[in-house]
mmCIF file of C-alpha atoms in Angstrom:
data_model
loop_
_atom_site.group_PDB
_atom_site.id
_atom_site.type_symbol
_atom_site.label_atom_id
_atom_site.label_comp_id
_atom_site.label_asym_id
_atom_site.label_seq_id
_atom_site.Cartn_x
_atom_site.Cartn_y
_atom_site.Cartn_z
ATOM 1 C CA MET A 1 23.697 -120.058 30.750
ATOM 2 C CA GLY A 2 21.076 -120.642 28.099
ATOM 3 C CA LEU A 3 18.813 -118.246 29.966
ATOM 4 C CA ASP A 4 21.420 -115.600 29.969
ATOM 5 C CA VAL A 5 21.947 -115.838 26.228
ATOM 6 C CA GLY A 6 18.236 -115.598 25.557
ATOM 7 C CA TYR A 7 17.950 -112.691 27.904
ATOM 8 C CA LEU A 8 20.892 -111.078 26.242
ATOM 9 C CA ILE A 9 19.390 -111.621 22.807
ATOM 10 C CA ASN A 10 16.092 -110.155 23.935
ATOM 11 C CA PHE A 11 17.932 -107.255 25.481
ATOM 12 C CA VAL A 12 19.904 -106.660 22.302
ATOM 13 C CA ILE A 13 16.747 -106.900 20.185
ATOM 14 C CA THR A 14 15.036 -104.489 22.541
ATOM 15 C CA LEU A 15 17.979 -102.152 22.270
ATOM 16 C CA VAL A 16 17.986 -102.416 18.499
ATOM 17 C CA VAL A 17 14.255 -101.861 18.318
ATOM 18 C CA THR A 18 14.470 -99.018 20.794
ATOM 19 C CA GLY A 19 17.387 -97.523 18.867
ATOM 20 C CA ALA A 20 15.469 -97.928 15.613
ATOM 21 C CA VAL A 21 12.377 -96.351 17.146
ATOM 22 C CA PHE A 22 14.497 -93.559 18.611
ATOM 23 C CA ALA A 23 16.260 -93.069 15.264
ATOM 24 C CA TYR A 24 12.881 -93.039 13.486
ATOM 25 C CA TRP A 25 11.521 -90.606 16.077
ATOM 26 C CA LEU A 26 14.627 -88.456 15.781
ATOM 27 C CA ALA A 27 14.486 -88.527 11.986
ATOM 28 C CA ASN A 28 10.776 -87.718 12.098
ATOM 29 C CA ARG A 29 11.457 -84.840 14.509
ATOM 30 C CA LYS A 30 14.172 -83.524 12.228
ATOM 31 C CA ARG A 31 11.834 -83.773 9.253
ATOM 32 C CA ILE A 32 9.053 -82.025 11.141
ATOM 33 C CA ALA A 33 11.508 -79.398 12.346
ATOM 34 C CA ALA A 34 12.829 -78.958 8.801
ATOM 35 C CA GLU A 35 9.271 -78.649 7.471
ATOM 36 C CA THR A 36 8.413 -76.189 10.261
ATOM 37 C CA ILE A 37 11.531 -74.157 9.509
ATOM 38 C CA GLY A 38 10.753 -74.299 5.822
ATOM 39 C CA ARG A 39 7.203 -73.119 6.403
ATOM 40 C CA ALA A 40 8.503 -70.419 8.727
ATOM 41 C CA ASP A 41 11.017 -69.362 6.063
ATOM 42 C CA GLU A 42 8.290 -69.306 3.431
ATOM 43 C CA GLN A 43 6.015 -67.360 5.766
ATOM 44 C CA ALA A 44 8.837 -64.942 6.567
ATOM 45 C CA LEU A 45 9.605 -64.554 2.848
ATOM 46 C CA ARG A 46 5.917 -63.947 2.097
ATOM 47 C CA THR A 47 5.703 -61.521 4.992
ATOM 48 C CA LEU A 48 8.842 -59.745 3.758
ATOM 49 C CA LYS A 49 7.485 -59.563 0.212
ATOM 50 C CA ASP A 50 4.126 -58.334 1.511
ATOM 51 C CA ALA A 51 5.919 -55.744 3.644
ATOM 52 C CA GLU A 52 8.046 -54.646 0.675
ATOM 53 C CA ARG A 53 4.955 -54.460 -1.548
ATOM 54 C CA ASP A 54 3.041 -52.580 1.152
ATOM 55 C CA ALA A 55 5.989 -50.223 1.675
ATOM 56 C CA GLU A 56 6.241 -49.632 -2.076
ATOM 57 C CA ASN A 57 2.511 -48.950 -2.288
ATOM 58 C CA ARG A 58 2.707 -46.575 0.668
ATOM 59 C CA LYS A 59 5.714 -44.898 -0.893
ATOM 60 C CA LYS A 60 3.806 -44.425 -4.161
ATOM 61 C CA GLU A 61 0.758 -43.132 -2.265
ATOM 62 C CA ALA A 62 2.901 -40.749 -0.210
ATOM 63 C CA LEU A 63 4.663 -39.533 -3.364
ATOM 64 C CA LEU A 64 1.332 -39.023 -5.138
ATOM 65 C CA GLU A 65 -0.083 -37.230 -2.100
ATOM 66 C CA ALA A 66 3.041 -35.056 -1.882
ATOM 67 C CA LYS A 67 2.726 -34.185 -5.593
ATOM 68 C CA GLU A 68 -0.952 -33.304 -5.133
ATOM 69 C CA LYS A 69 -0.118 -31.214 -2.069
ATOM 70 C CA ALA A 70 2.712 -29.477 -3.927
ATOM 71 C CA HIS A 71 0.320 -28.768 -6.816
ATOM 72 C CA GLU A 72 -2.255 -27.326 -4.412
ATOM 73 C CA VAL A 73 0.386 -25.190 -2.696
ATOM 74 C CA ARG A 74 1.720 -23.953 -6.048
ATOM 75 C CA THR A 75 -1.796 -23.171 -7.293
ATOM 76 C CA GLU A 76 -2.605 -21.278 -4.087
ATOM 77 C CA ALA A 77 0.702 -19.393 -4.247
ATOM 78 C CA GLU A 78 0.005 -18.396 -7.868
ATOM 79 C CA ARG A 79 -3.495 -17.237 -6.900
ATOM 80 C CA VAL A 80 -2.166 -15.171 -3.994
ATOM 81 C CA ALA A 81 0.576 -13.749 -6.246
ATOM 82 C CA ARG A 82 -2.037 -12.714 -8.840
ATOM 83 C CA GLU A 83 -4.171 -11.079 -6.151
ATOM 84 C CA LYS A 84 -1.161 -9.232 -4.706
ATOM 85 C CA SER A 85 -0.121 -8.147 -8.184
ATOM 86 C CA GLN A 86 -3.625 -6.818 -8.897
ATOM 87 C CA GLN A 87 -3.701 -5.019 -5.544
ATOM 88 C CA LEU A 88 -0.310 -3.485 -6.295
ATOM 89 C CA ALA A 89 -1.505 -2.368 -9.734
ATOM 90 C CA ASP A 90 -4.627 -0.822 -8.152
ATOM 91 C CA LEU A 91 -2.502 0.986 -5.546
ATOM 92 C CA GLU A 92 -0.172 2.281 -8.265
ATOM 93 C CA GLN A 93 -3.152 3.601 -10.238
ATOM 94 C CA GLN A 94 -4.573 5.292 -7.124
ATOM 95 C CA LEU A 95 -1.179 6.810 -6.360
ATOM 96 C CA SER A 96 -0.854 8.019 -9.949
ATOM 97 C CA ARG A 97 -4.311 9.614 -9.815
ATOM 98 C CA ARG A 98 -3.513 11.273 -6.483
ATOM 99 C CA GLU A 99 -0.197 12.562 -7.799
ATOM 100 C CA GLN A 100 -1.939 13.982 -10.871
ATOM 101 C CA SER A 101 -4.638 15.565 -8.687
ATOM 102 C CA LEU A 102 -1.970 17.063 -6.425
ATOM 103 C CA ALA A 103 -0.044 18.372 -9.436
ATOM 104 C CA ASP A 104 -3.255 19.951 -10.798
ATOM 105 C CA LYS A 105 -3.999 21.544 -7.409
ATOM 106 C CA LEU A 106 -0.445 22.859 -7.139
ATOM 107 C CA ALA A 107 -0.633 24.296 -10.660
ATOM 108 C CA SER A 108 -4.004 25.891 -9.860
ATOM 109 C CA ALA A 109 -2.642 27.295 -6.602
ATOM 110 C CA ASP A 110 0.372 28.664 -8.469
ATOM 111 C CA ARG A 111 -1.880 30.345 -11.029
ATOM 112 C CA LYS A 112 -4.072 31.784 -8.274
ATOM 113 C CA ASP A 113 -0.999 32.981 -6.415
ATOM 114 C CA LYS A 114 0.329 34.710 -9.521
ATOM 115 C CA ASP A 115 -3.076 36.254 -10.153
ATOM 116 C CA LEU A 116 -3.237 37.405 -6.541
ATOM 117 C CA GLN A 117 0.268 38.866 -6.733
ATOM 118 C CA GLY A 118 -0.749 40.721 -9.903
ATOM 119 C CA ARG A 119 -3.860 42.096 -8.236
ATOM 120 C CA LEU A 120 -1.942 43.129 -5.136
ATOM 121 C CA GLN A 121 0.630 44.864 -7.338
ATOM 122 C CA GLY A 122 -2.189 46.634 -9.196
ATOM 123 C CA VAL A 123 -3.725 47.743 -5.928
ATOM 124 C CA ALA A 124 -0.314 48.959 -4.722
ATOM 125 C CA ASP A 125 0.207 50.874 -7.965
ATOM 126 C CA LYS A 126 -3.242 52.445 -7.714
ATOM 127 C CA GLU A 127 -2.638 53.324 -4.081
ATOM 128 C CA LYS A 128 0.660 54.916 -4.941
ATOM 129 C CA ALA A 129 -0.914 56.881 -7.794
ATOM 130 C CA ALA A 130 -3.809 57.918 -5.570
ATOM 131 C CA ALA A 131 -1.425 59.017 -2.836
ATOM 132 C CA THR A 132 0.592 61.019 -5.372
ATOM 133 C CA ALA A 133 -2.557 62.622 -6.790
ATOM 134 C CA ALA A 134 -3.912 63.385 -3.327
ATOM 135 C CA ALA A 135 -0.645 64.992 -2.308
ATOM 136 C CA LYS A 136 -0.624 67.034 -5.491
ATOM 137 C CA TYR A 137 -4.230 68.171 -5.013
ATOM 138 C CA GLU A 138 -3.638 69.029 -1.359
ATOM 139 C CA GLN A 139 -0.595 71.021 -2.355
ATOM 140 C CA MET A 140 -2.658 72.812 -5.004
ATOM 141 C CA VAL A 141 -5.423 73.567 -2.510
ATOM 142 C CA ALA A 142 -2.947 74.900 0.015
ATOM 143 C CA SER A 143 -1.359 77.032 -2.668
ATOM 144 C CA GLN A 144 -4.710 78.386 -3.797
ATOM 145 C CA GLN A 145 -5.752 79.147 -0.263
ATOM 146 C CA HIS A 146 -2.494 80.973 0.256
ATOM 147 C CA GLU A 147 -3.060 82.831 -2.983
ATOM 148 C CA LEU A 148 -6.599 83.745 -1.908
ATOM 149 C CA GLU A 149 -5.302 85.077 1.339
ATOM 150 C CA ARG A 150 -2.729 87.133 -0.515
ATOM 151 C CA LEU A 151 -5.186 88.485 -3.062
ATOM 152 C CA SER A 152 -8.171 89.211 -0.874
ATOM 153 C CA GLY A 153 -8.843 92.528 -2.599
ATOM 154 C CA LEU A 154 -9.967 91.189 -6.005
ATOM 155 C CA THR A 155 -12.784 92.193 -8.349
ATOM 156 C CA THR A 156 -16.030 90.219 -8.453
ATOM 157 C CA GLU A 157 -15.036 88.381 -11.589
ATOM 158 C CA GLU A 158 -11.634 87.558 -10.198
ATOM 159 C CA ALA A 159 -13.129 86.344 -6.930
ATOM 160 C CA LYS A 160 -15.656 84.233 -8.867
ATOM 161 C CA HIS A 161 -12.836 82.772 -10.884
ATOM 162 C CA LEU A 162 -10.801 82.007 -7.784
ATOM 163 C CA LEU A 163 -13.901 80.504 -6.132
ATOM 164 C CA LEU A 164 -14.402 78.187 -9.093
ATOM 165 C CA GLN A 165 -10.779 77.153 -8.882
ATOM 166 C CA HIS A 166 -11.228 76.464 -5.192
ATOM 167 C CA ILE A 167 -14.363 74.380 -5.886
ATOM 168 C CA GLU A 168 -12.471 72.498 -8.572
ATOM 169 C CA ALA A 169 -9.666 71.809 -6.111
ATOM 170 C CA ASP A 170 -12.199 70.529 -3.572
ATOM 171 C CA ALA A 171 -13.732 68.321 -6.246
ATOM 172 C CA ARG A 172 -10.312 66.933 -7.097
ATOM 173 C CA ARG A 173 -9.587 66.293 -3.428
ATOM 174 C CA ASP A 174 -12.917 64.508 -3.080
ATOM 175 C CA ALA A 175 -12.028 62.473 -6.177
ATOM 176 C CA ALA A 176 -8.661 61.579 -4.664
ATOM 177 C CA ASN A 177 -10.370 60.482 -1.448
ATOM 178 C CA LEU A 178 -12.781 58.418 -3.500
ATOM 179 C CA VAL A 179 -9.852 56.802 -5.290
ATOM 180 C CA LYS A 180 -8.265 56.008 -1.921
ATOM 181 C CA ARG A 181 -11.467 54.475 -0.629
ATOM 182 C CA LEU A 182 -11.928 52.420 -3.786
ATOM 183 C CA ASP A 183 -8.321 51.264 -3.565
ATOM 184 C CA ALA A 184 -8.824 50.269 0.079
ATOM 185 C CA GLU A 185 -11.943 48.317 -0.850
ATOM 186 C CA ALA A 186 -10.107 46.678 -3.752
ATOM 187 C CA ARG A 187 -7.248 45.719 -1.423
ATOM 188 C CA GLU A 188 -9.656 44.275 1.112
ATOM 189 C CA GLN A 189 -11.417 42.246 -1.588
ATOM 190 C CA ALA A 190 -8.065 41.035 -2.908
ATOM 191 C CA GLY A 191 -7.053 39.979 0.613
ATOM 192 C CA ALA A 192 -10.338 38.119 1.078
ATOM 193 C CA LYS A 193 -9.853 36.320 -2.249
ATOM 194 C CA ALA A 194 -6.287 35.511 -1.291
ATOM 195 C CA ARG A 195 -7.436 33.935 1.952
ATOM 196 C CA GLN A 196 -10.105 32.045 0.018
ATOM 197 C CA TYR A 197 -7.496 30.729 -2.453
ATOM 198 C CA ILE A 198 -5.242 29.664 0.410
ATOM 199 C CA THR A 199 -8.026 27.803 2.196
ATOM 200 C CA GLU A 200 -8.948 26.033 -1.037
#
């Protein structure tokens, strides 16, 4: 009986000690776990803050880089716009000079055409006058020849006079032929000049 009580007391003491040790171990584990969780929370908070700071820095760098890129693009666009504007101004000046040159050539061609028309009209007038004169002289010659045939029995003086008239008529006919030839040459020269003006 006394042995059982002692054994029971030892058992109870062992249980109490074991329970105390277990409670201490459990409390120590909870403390260690709490410290570990706390450190993990602190580490996570530091990591989060570092990530936020890094993200903010990257955001600022990206924004700065984007601004620099936008500035470069704007500068390049302005340069290209200036070059295009200068090229356009040069093209407009060239076009203006070509238009002025064309207008001058057209005016010159118009003047040459008018001059040519005047010359052709002059040649036509001369030709008409020459044709009229030639017809008149031919008619006079024919009339004189007819008259000579009719008056074949004239005196020496009269025959001499009629001969001189006949020579004069021949001279006039020769003059008319000369006028025709000169007119033909003038017309040919005018045509050659006209072709030259056209090819110019």
